[in-house]
Short mmCIF file of C-alpha atoms in Angstrom, two decimals:
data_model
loop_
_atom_site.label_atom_id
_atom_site.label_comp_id
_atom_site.label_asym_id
_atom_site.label_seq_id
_atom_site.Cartn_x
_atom_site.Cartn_y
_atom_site.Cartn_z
CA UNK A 1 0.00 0.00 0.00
CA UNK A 2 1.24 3.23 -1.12
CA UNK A 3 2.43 5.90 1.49
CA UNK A 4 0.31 9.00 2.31
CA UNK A 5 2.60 11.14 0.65
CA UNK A 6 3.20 8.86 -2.55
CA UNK A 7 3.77 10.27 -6.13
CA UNK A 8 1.02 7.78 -7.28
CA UNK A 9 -1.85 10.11 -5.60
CA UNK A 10 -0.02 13.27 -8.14
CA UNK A 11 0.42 12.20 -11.43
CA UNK A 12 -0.60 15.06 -13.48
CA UNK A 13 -1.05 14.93 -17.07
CA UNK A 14 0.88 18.12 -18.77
CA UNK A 15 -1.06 18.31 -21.80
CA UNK A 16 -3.21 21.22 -22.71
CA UNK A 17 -6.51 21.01 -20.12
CA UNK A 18 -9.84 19.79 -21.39
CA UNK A 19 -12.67 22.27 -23.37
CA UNK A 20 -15.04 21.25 -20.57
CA UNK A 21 -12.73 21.70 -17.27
CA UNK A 22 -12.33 24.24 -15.35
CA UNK A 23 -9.69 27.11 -16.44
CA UNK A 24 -7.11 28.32 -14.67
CA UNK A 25 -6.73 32.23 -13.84
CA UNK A 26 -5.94 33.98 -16.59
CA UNK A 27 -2.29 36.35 -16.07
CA UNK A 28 -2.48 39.44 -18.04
CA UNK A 29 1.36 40.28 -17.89
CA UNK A 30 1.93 43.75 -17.81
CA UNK A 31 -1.42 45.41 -16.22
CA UNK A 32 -1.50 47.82 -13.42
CA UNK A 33 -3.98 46.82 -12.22
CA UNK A 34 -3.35 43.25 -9.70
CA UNK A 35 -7.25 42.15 -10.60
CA UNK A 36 -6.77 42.41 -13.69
CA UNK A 37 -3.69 41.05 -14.02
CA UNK A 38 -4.19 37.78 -12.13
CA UNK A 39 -2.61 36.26 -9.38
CA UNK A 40 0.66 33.87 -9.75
CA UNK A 41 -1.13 30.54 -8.41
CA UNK A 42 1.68 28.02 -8.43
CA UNK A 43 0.04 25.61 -6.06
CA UNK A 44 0.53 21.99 -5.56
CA UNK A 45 -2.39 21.08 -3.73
CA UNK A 46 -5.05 21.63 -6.46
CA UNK A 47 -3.81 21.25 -9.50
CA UNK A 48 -6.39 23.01 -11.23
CA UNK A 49 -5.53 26.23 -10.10
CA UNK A 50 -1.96 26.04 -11.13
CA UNK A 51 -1.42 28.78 -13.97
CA UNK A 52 2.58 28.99 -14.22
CA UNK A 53 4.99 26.02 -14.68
CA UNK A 54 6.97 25.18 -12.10
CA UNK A 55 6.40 26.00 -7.97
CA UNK A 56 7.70 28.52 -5.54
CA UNK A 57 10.86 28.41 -3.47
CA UNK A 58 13.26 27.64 -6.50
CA UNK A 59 16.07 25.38 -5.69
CA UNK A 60 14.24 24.59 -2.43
CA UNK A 61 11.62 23.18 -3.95
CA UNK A 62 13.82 19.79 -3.67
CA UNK A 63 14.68 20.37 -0.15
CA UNK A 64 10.66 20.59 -0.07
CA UNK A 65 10.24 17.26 -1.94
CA UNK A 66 12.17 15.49 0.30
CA UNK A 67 10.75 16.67 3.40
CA UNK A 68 7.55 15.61 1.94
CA UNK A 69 9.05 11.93 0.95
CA UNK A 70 10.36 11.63 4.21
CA UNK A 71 7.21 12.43 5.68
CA UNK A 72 8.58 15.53 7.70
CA UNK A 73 5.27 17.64 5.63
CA UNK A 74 2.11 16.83 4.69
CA UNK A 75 1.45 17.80 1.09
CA UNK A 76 -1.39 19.64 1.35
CA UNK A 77 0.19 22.11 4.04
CA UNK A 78 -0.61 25.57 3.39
CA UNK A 79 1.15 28.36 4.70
CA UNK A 80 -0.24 30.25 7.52
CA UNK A 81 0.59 34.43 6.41
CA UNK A 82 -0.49 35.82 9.71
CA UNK A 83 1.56 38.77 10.56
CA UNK A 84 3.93 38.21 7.44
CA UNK A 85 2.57 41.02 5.30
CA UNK A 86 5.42 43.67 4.33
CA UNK A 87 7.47 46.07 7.18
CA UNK A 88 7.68 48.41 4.49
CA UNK A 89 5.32 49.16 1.50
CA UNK A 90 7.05 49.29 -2.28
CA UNK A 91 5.17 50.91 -4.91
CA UNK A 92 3.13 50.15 -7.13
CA UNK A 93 5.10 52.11 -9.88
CA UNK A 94 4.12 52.95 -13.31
CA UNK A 95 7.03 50.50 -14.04
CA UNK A 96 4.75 47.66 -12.53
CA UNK A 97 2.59 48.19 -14.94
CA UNK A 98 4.92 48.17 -18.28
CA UNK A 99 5.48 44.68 -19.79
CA UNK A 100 8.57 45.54 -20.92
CA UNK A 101 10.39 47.16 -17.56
CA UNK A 102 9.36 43.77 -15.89
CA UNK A 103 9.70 40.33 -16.91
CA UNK A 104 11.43 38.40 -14.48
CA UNK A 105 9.81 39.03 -11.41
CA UNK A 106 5.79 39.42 -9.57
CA UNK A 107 5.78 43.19 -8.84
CA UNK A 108 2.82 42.23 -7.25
CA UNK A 109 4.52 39.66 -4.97
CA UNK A 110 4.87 40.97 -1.63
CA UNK A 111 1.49 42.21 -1.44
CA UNK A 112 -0.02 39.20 -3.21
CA UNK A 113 -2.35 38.14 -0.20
CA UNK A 114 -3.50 41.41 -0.14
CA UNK A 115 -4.60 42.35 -3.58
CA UNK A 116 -5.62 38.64 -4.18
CA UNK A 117 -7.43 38.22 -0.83
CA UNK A 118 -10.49 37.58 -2.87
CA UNK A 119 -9.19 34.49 -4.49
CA UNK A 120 -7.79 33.12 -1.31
CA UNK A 121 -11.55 33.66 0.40
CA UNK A 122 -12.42 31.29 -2.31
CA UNK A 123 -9.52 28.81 -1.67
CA UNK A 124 -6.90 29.53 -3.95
CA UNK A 125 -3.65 28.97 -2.53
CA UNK A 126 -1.51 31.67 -3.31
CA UNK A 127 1.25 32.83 -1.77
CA UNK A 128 4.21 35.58 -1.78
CA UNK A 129 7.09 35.46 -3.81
CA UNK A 130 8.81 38.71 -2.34
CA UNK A 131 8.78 39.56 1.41
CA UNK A 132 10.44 42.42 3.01
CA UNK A 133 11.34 42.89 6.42
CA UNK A 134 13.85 45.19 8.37
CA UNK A 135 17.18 43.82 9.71
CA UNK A 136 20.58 45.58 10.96
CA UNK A 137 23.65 44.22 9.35
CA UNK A 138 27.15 44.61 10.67
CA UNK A 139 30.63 44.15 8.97
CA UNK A 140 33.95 44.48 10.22
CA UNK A 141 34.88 46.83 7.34
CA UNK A 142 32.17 49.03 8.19
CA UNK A 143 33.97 50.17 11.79
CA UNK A 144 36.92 50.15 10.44
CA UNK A 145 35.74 53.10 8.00
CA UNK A 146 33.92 53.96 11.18
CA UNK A 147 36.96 54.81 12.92
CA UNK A 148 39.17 56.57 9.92
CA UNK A 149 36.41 59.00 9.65
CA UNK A 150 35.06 57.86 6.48
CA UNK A 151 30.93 57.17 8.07
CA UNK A 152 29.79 58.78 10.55
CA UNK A 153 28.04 56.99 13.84
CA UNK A 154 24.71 59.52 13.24
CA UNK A 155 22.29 57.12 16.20
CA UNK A 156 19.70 56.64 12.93
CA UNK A 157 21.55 54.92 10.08
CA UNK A 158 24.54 53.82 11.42
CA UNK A 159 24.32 52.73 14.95
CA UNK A 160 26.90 52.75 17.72
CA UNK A 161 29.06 49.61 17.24
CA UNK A 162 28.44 49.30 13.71
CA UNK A 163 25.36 48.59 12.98
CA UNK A 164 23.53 49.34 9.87
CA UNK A 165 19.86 49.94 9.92
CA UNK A 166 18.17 48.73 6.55
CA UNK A 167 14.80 47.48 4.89
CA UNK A 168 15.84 44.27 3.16
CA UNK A 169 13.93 42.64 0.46
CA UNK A 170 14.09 38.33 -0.79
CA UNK A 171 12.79 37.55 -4.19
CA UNK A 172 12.31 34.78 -5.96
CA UNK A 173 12.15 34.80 -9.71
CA UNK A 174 9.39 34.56 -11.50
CA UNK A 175 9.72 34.91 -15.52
CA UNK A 176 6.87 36.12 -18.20
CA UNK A 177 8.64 33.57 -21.15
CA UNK A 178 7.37 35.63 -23.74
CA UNK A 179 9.21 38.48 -22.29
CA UNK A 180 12.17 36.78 -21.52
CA UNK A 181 12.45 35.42 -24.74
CA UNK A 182 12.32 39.09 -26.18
CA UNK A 183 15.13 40.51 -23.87
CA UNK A 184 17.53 37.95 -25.16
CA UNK A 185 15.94 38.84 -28.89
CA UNK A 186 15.17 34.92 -29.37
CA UNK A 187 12.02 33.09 -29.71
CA UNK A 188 9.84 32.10 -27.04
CA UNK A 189 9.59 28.20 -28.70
CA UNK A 190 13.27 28.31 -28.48
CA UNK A 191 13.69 29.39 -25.16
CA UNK A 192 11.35 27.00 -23.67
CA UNK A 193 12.83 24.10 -25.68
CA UNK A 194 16.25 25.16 -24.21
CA UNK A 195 15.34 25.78 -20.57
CA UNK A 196 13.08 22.11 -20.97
CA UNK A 197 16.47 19.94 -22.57
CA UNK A 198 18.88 21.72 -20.34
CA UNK A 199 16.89 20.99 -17.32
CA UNK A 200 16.88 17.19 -18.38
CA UNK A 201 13.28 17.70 -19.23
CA UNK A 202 12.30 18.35 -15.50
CA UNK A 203 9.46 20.70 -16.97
CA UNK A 204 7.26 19.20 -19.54
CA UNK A 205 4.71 22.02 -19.84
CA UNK A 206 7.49 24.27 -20.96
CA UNK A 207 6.73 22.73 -24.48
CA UNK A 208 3.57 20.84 -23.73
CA UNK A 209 1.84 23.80 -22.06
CA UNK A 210 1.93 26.98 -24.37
CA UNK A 211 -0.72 28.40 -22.79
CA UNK A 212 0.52 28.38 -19.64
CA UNK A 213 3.73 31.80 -20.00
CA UNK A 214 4.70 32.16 -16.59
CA UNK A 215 7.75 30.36 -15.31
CA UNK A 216 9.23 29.55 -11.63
CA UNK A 217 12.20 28.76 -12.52
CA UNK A 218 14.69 26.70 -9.91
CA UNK A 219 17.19 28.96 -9.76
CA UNK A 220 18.04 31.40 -6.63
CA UNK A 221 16.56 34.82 -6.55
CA UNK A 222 18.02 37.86 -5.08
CA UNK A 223 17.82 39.91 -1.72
CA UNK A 224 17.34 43.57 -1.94
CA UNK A 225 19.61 45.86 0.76
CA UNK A 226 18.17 49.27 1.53
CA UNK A 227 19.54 52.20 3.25
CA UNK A 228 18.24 54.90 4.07
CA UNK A 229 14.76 56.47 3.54
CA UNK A 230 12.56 54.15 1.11
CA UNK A 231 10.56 57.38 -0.34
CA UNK A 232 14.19 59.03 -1.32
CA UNK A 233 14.16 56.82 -4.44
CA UNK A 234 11.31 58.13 -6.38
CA UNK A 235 11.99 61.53 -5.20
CA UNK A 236 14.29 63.78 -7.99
CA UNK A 237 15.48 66.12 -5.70
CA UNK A 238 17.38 63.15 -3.56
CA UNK A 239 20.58 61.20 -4.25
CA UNK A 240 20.39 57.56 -5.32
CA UNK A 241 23.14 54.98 -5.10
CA UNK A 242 23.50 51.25 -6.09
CA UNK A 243 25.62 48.50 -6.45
CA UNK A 244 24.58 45.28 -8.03
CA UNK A 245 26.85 42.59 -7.10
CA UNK A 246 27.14 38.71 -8.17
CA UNK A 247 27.57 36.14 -5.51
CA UNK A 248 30.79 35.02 -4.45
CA UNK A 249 30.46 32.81 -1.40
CA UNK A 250 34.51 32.67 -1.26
CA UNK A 251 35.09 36.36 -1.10
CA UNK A 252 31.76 37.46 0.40
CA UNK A 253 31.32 35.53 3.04
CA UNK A 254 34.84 33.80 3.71
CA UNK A 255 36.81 36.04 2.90
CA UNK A 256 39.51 34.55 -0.08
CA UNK A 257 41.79 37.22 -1.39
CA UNK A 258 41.76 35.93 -5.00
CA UNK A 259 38.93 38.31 -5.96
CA UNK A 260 38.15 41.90 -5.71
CA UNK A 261 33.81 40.94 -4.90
CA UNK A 262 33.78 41.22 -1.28
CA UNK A 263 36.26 44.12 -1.31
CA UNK A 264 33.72 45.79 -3.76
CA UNK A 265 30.19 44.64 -2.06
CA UNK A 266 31.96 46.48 1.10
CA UNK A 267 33.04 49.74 -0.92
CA UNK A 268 29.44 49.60 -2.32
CA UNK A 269 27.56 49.56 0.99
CA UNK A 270 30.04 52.43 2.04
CA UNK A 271 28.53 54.48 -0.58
CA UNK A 272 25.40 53.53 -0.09
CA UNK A 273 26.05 54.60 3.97
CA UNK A 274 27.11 57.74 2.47
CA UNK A 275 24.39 58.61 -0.14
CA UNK A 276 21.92 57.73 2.64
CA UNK A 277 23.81 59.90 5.02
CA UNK A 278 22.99 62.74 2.56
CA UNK A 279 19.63 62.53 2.68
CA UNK A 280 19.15 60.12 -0.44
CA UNK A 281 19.07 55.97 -0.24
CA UNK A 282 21.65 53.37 -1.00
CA UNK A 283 20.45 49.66 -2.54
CA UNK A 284 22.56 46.98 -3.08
CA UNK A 285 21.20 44.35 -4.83
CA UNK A 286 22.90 40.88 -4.30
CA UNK A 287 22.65 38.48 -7.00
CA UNK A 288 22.54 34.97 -6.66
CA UNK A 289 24.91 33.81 -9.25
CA UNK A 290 28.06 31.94 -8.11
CA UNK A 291 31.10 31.76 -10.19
CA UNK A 292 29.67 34.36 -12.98
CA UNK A 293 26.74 31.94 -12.80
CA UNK A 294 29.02 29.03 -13.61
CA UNK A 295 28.81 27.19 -9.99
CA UNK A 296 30.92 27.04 -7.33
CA UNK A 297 32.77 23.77 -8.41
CA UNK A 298 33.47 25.11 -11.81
CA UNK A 299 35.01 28.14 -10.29
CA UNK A 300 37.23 26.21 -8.03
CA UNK A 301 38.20 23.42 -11.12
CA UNK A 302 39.31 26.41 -12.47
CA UNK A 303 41.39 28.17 -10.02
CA UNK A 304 42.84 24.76 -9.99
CA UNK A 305 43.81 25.01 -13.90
CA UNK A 306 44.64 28.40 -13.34
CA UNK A 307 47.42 27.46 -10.50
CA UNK A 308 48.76 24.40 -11.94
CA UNK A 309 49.37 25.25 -15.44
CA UNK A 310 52.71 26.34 -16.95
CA UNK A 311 54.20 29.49 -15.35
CA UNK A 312 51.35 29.20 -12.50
CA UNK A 313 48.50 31.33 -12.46
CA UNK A 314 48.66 34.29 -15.29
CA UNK A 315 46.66 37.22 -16.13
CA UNK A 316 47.07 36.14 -20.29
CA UNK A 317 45.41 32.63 -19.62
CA UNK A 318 42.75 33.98 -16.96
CA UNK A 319 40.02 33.68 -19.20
CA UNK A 320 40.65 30.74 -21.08
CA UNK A 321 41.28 28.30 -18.49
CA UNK A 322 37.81 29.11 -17.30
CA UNK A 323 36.26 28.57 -20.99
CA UNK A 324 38.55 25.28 -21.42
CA UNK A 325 36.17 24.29 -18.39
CA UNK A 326 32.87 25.36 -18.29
CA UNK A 327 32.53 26.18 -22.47
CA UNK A 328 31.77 30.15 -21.63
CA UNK A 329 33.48 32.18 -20.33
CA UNK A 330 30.39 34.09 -18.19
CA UNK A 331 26.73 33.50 -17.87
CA UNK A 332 25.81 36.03 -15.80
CA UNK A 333 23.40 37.64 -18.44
CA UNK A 334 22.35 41.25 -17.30
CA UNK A 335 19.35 41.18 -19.56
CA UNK A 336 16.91 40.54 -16.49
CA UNK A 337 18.96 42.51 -13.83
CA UNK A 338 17.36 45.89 -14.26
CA UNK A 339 13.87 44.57 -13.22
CA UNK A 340 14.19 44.69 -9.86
CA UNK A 341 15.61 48.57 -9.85
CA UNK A 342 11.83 49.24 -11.60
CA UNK A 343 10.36 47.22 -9.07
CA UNK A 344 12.05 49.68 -6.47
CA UNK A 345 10.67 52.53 -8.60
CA UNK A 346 14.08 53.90 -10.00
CA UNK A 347 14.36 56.05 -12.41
CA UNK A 348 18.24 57.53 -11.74
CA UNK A 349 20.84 56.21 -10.19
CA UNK A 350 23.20 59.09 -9.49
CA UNK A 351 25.97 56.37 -7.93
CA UNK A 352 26.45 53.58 -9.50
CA UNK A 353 29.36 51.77 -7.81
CA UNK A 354 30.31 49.48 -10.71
CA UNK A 355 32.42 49.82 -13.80
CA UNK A 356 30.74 47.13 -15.70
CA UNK A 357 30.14 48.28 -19.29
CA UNK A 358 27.44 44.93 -19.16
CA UNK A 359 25.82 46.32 -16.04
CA UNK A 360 25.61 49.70 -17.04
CA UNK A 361 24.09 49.11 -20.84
CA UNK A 362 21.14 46.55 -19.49
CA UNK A 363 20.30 49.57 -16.83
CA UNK A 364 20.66 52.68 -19.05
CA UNK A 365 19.11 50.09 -22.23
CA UNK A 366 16.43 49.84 -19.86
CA UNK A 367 15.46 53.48 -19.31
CA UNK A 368 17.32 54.30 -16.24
CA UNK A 369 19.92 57.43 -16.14
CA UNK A 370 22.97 56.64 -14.52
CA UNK A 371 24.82 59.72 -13.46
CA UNK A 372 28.35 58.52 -11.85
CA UNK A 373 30.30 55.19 -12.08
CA UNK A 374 32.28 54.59 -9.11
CA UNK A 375 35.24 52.05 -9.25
CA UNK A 376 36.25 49.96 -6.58
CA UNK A 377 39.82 51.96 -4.95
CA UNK A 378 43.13 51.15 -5.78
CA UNK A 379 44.54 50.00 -1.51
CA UNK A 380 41.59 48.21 -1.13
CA UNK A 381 42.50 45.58 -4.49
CA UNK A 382 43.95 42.06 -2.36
CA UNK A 383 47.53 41.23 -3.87
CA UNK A 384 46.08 37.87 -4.78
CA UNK A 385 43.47 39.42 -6.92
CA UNK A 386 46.45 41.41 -9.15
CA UNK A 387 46.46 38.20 -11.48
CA UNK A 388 42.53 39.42 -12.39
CA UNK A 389 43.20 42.89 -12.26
CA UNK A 390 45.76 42.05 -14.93
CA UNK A 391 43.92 39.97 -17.07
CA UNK A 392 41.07 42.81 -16.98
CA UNK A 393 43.51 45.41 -18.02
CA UNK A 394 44.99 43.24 -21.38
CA UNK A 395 41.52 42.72 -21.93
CA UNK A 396 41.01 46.35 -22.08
CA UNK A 397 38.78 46.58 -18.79
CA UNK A 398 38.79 50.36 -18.95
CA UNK A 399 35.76 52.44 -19.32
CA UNK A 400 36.31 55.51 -19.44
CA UNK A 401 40.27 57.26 -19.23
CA UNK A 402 42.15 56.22 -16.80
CA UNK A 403 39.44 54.53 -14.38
CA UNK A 404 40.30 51.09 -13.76
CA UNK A 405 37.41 48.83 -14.31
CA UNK A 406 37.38 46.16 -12.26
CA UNK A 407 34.39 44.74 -12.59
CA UNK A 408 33.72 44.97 -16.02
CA UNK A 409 33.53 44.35 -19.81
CA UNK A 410 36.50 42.56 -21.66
CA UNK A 411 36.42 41.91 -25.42
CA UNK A 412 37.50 38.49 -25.34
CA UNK A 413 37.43 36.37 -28.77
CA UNK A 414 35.25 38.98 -29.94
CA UNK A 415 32.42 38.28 -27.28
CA UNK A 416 31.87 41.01 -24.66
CA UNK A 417 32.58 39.45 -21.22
CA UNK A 418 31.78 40.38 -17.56
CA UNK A 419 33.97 39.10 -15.39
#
């Protein structure tokens, strides 16, 4: 006898559903209004709600799957949103409403239970895929620019013992295909047959359901730092400043000296410290995208190539050992990055603190003004990371005069490259 939580009670046919059935909610991508646009119902208790592919949670939707298989949850759990709504309120933005601006993202999903409450009187299980919350972060670096007198301890901001007020913000992706497809200027049939045979076919409806043009996709999202006061952003008269950094769990968070990132993601919030400081906001918006979206283990396979090759590890073979591994040389695409800074309202970033020539053409491309590019400072480049800062340089990782770019375009076997 099968176990309560068997697969035999959910085998779900992923052709189109029957003229007679019920229909799912329709989702009118790009309208303003949340009604009319239709709620994201990604459910997995009633099937015949479901109108995306795919579920909530991303990568965790395994971790989910065995927790159900182990019978740790019951699969028709629903989550309990008392008390979960939003700290702080984000928009709506004309932005929200523009099917162009956003594509890879709900606007509408931190405040889903709210402007959908109607549909979950009725039973529809539908559930955030944003949340936002207040937090105070503290780094090291942070007192350290604390005592040399480059942030001031102002009791609001910045408390005493470094600790940095902000409004933080998790999303998880959620992508329109159709305008997915037309960001990357390919067809929507052949970016659904690519994300279904790349994924080993783990989503069927991707080229079973055509009807169906909303997409969870397993991947991670990205969390949303905020400093400073929220209503600065949409206001002209204030100063804005961002960084959008990649992951890099080995610089980041541990700390390796091969790599300028966490050196950078520090200098960023700095700035952001600063701008807020002013009177305007800082955002840093952290990516999750590992090894230039490549994975941790390919990174580290090549820092291995990189080390044990002829003449150890040189700036002239930085980026090919990585595409003898891995094929590419970078897959972090920027094409969907500026969706989140129109889900945040912006419309000028007067700071950007990034020299990325990739970065700074998908944000400006998408209708944003950037004012200022701020490179990361010459004493605060590790020693170890002078092997990238080299290659970067015989790539031609300059921008503009004599501003190093070091986190930015190369022209590498005639393919522009973000490194």
């Amino acid at each position: 006898m099968p176990k309560p939580n068997s697969v035999s009670r959910h085998i779900v046919l992923t052709s189109h559903p029957s003229n007679f059935g019920p229909k799912p909610i329709a989702i009118n991508w790009g309208v303003s209004e949340p009604l009319e646009r239709g709620p994201v119902i990604a459910t997995l208790t009633k099937q015949v709600h479901r109108n995306v592919i795919g579920t909530h949670s991303g990568g965790y939707a395994i971790y989910r799957a065995l927790a159900v298989a182990s019978g740790a949850l019951q699969t028709d759990h629903r989550a309990d949103l008392t008390n979960t709504s939003p700290i702080e309120h984000i928009g709506p933005y004309p932005s929200w409403g523009d099917p162009d601006k956003i594509v890879s993202l709900d606007p509408f999903g931190a405040i889903a239970p709210e402007v959908f409450s109607t549909y979950l009187q009725q039973g529809y299980d539908i559930r955030p895929t944003i949340a936002i919350t207040k937090a105070h972060i503290n780094m090291p670096e942070l007192q350290e620019a604390v005592a040399k007198g480059r942030l001031q301890v102002d009791g609001q901001i910045m408390k005493p013992g470094g600790d940095l007020v902000v409004t933080k913000a998790a999303i998880e992706p959620v992508w329109y295909l159709p305008g997915v497809a037309k960001r990357f200027g390919i067809t929507e049939g052949d970016l659904r047959r690519a994300l279904f045979e790349q994924t080993g076919g783990m989503f069927p409806e991707l080229v079973t359901r055509s009807d169906l043009e909303v997409f969870l996709p397993p991947i991670g999202g990205l969390t949303v730092y905020i400093v400073g006061d929220l209503t600065a952003i949409t206001d002209p008269n204030k100063p804005v400043a961002v960084r959008v950094h990649d992951e890099c769990n080995g610089s980041d968070v541990f700390g390796s000296d091969i790599c300028t990132c966490r050196p950078y993601l520090v200098h960023g919030i700095e700035v952001c410290v600063q701008t807020a400081q002013e009177g305007g906001v800082g955002i840093i918006v952290y990516c999750r995208k590992e090894g230039r979206a490549l994975g941790e283990v390919t990174k580290f396979l090549v820092y291995n190539a990189r080390k044990r090759q002829e003449g150890g590890d040189r700036a002239d073979a930085y980026f090919a050992r990585t595409e003898c591994v891995a094929g590419v040389q970078d897959m972090r695409f920027q094409e969907l990055m500026p969706d989140v800074l129109h889900w945040l309202g912006i419309t000028r970033i007067d700071r950007m603190v990034s020299m990325s020539n990739m970065k700074y053409n998908a944000i400006t491309q998408s209708g944003i003004e950037i004012v200022e590019r701020i490179a990361i400072p010459e004493d605060l480049i590790p020693q170890d990371a002078r092997v990238e800062i080299e290659a970067k340089k015989a790539a031609g990782y300059y921008t503009t005069g004599d501003v190093l770019d070091t986190d930015g375009l190369a022209e590498v076997k005639g393919r522009s490259l973000e490194v």
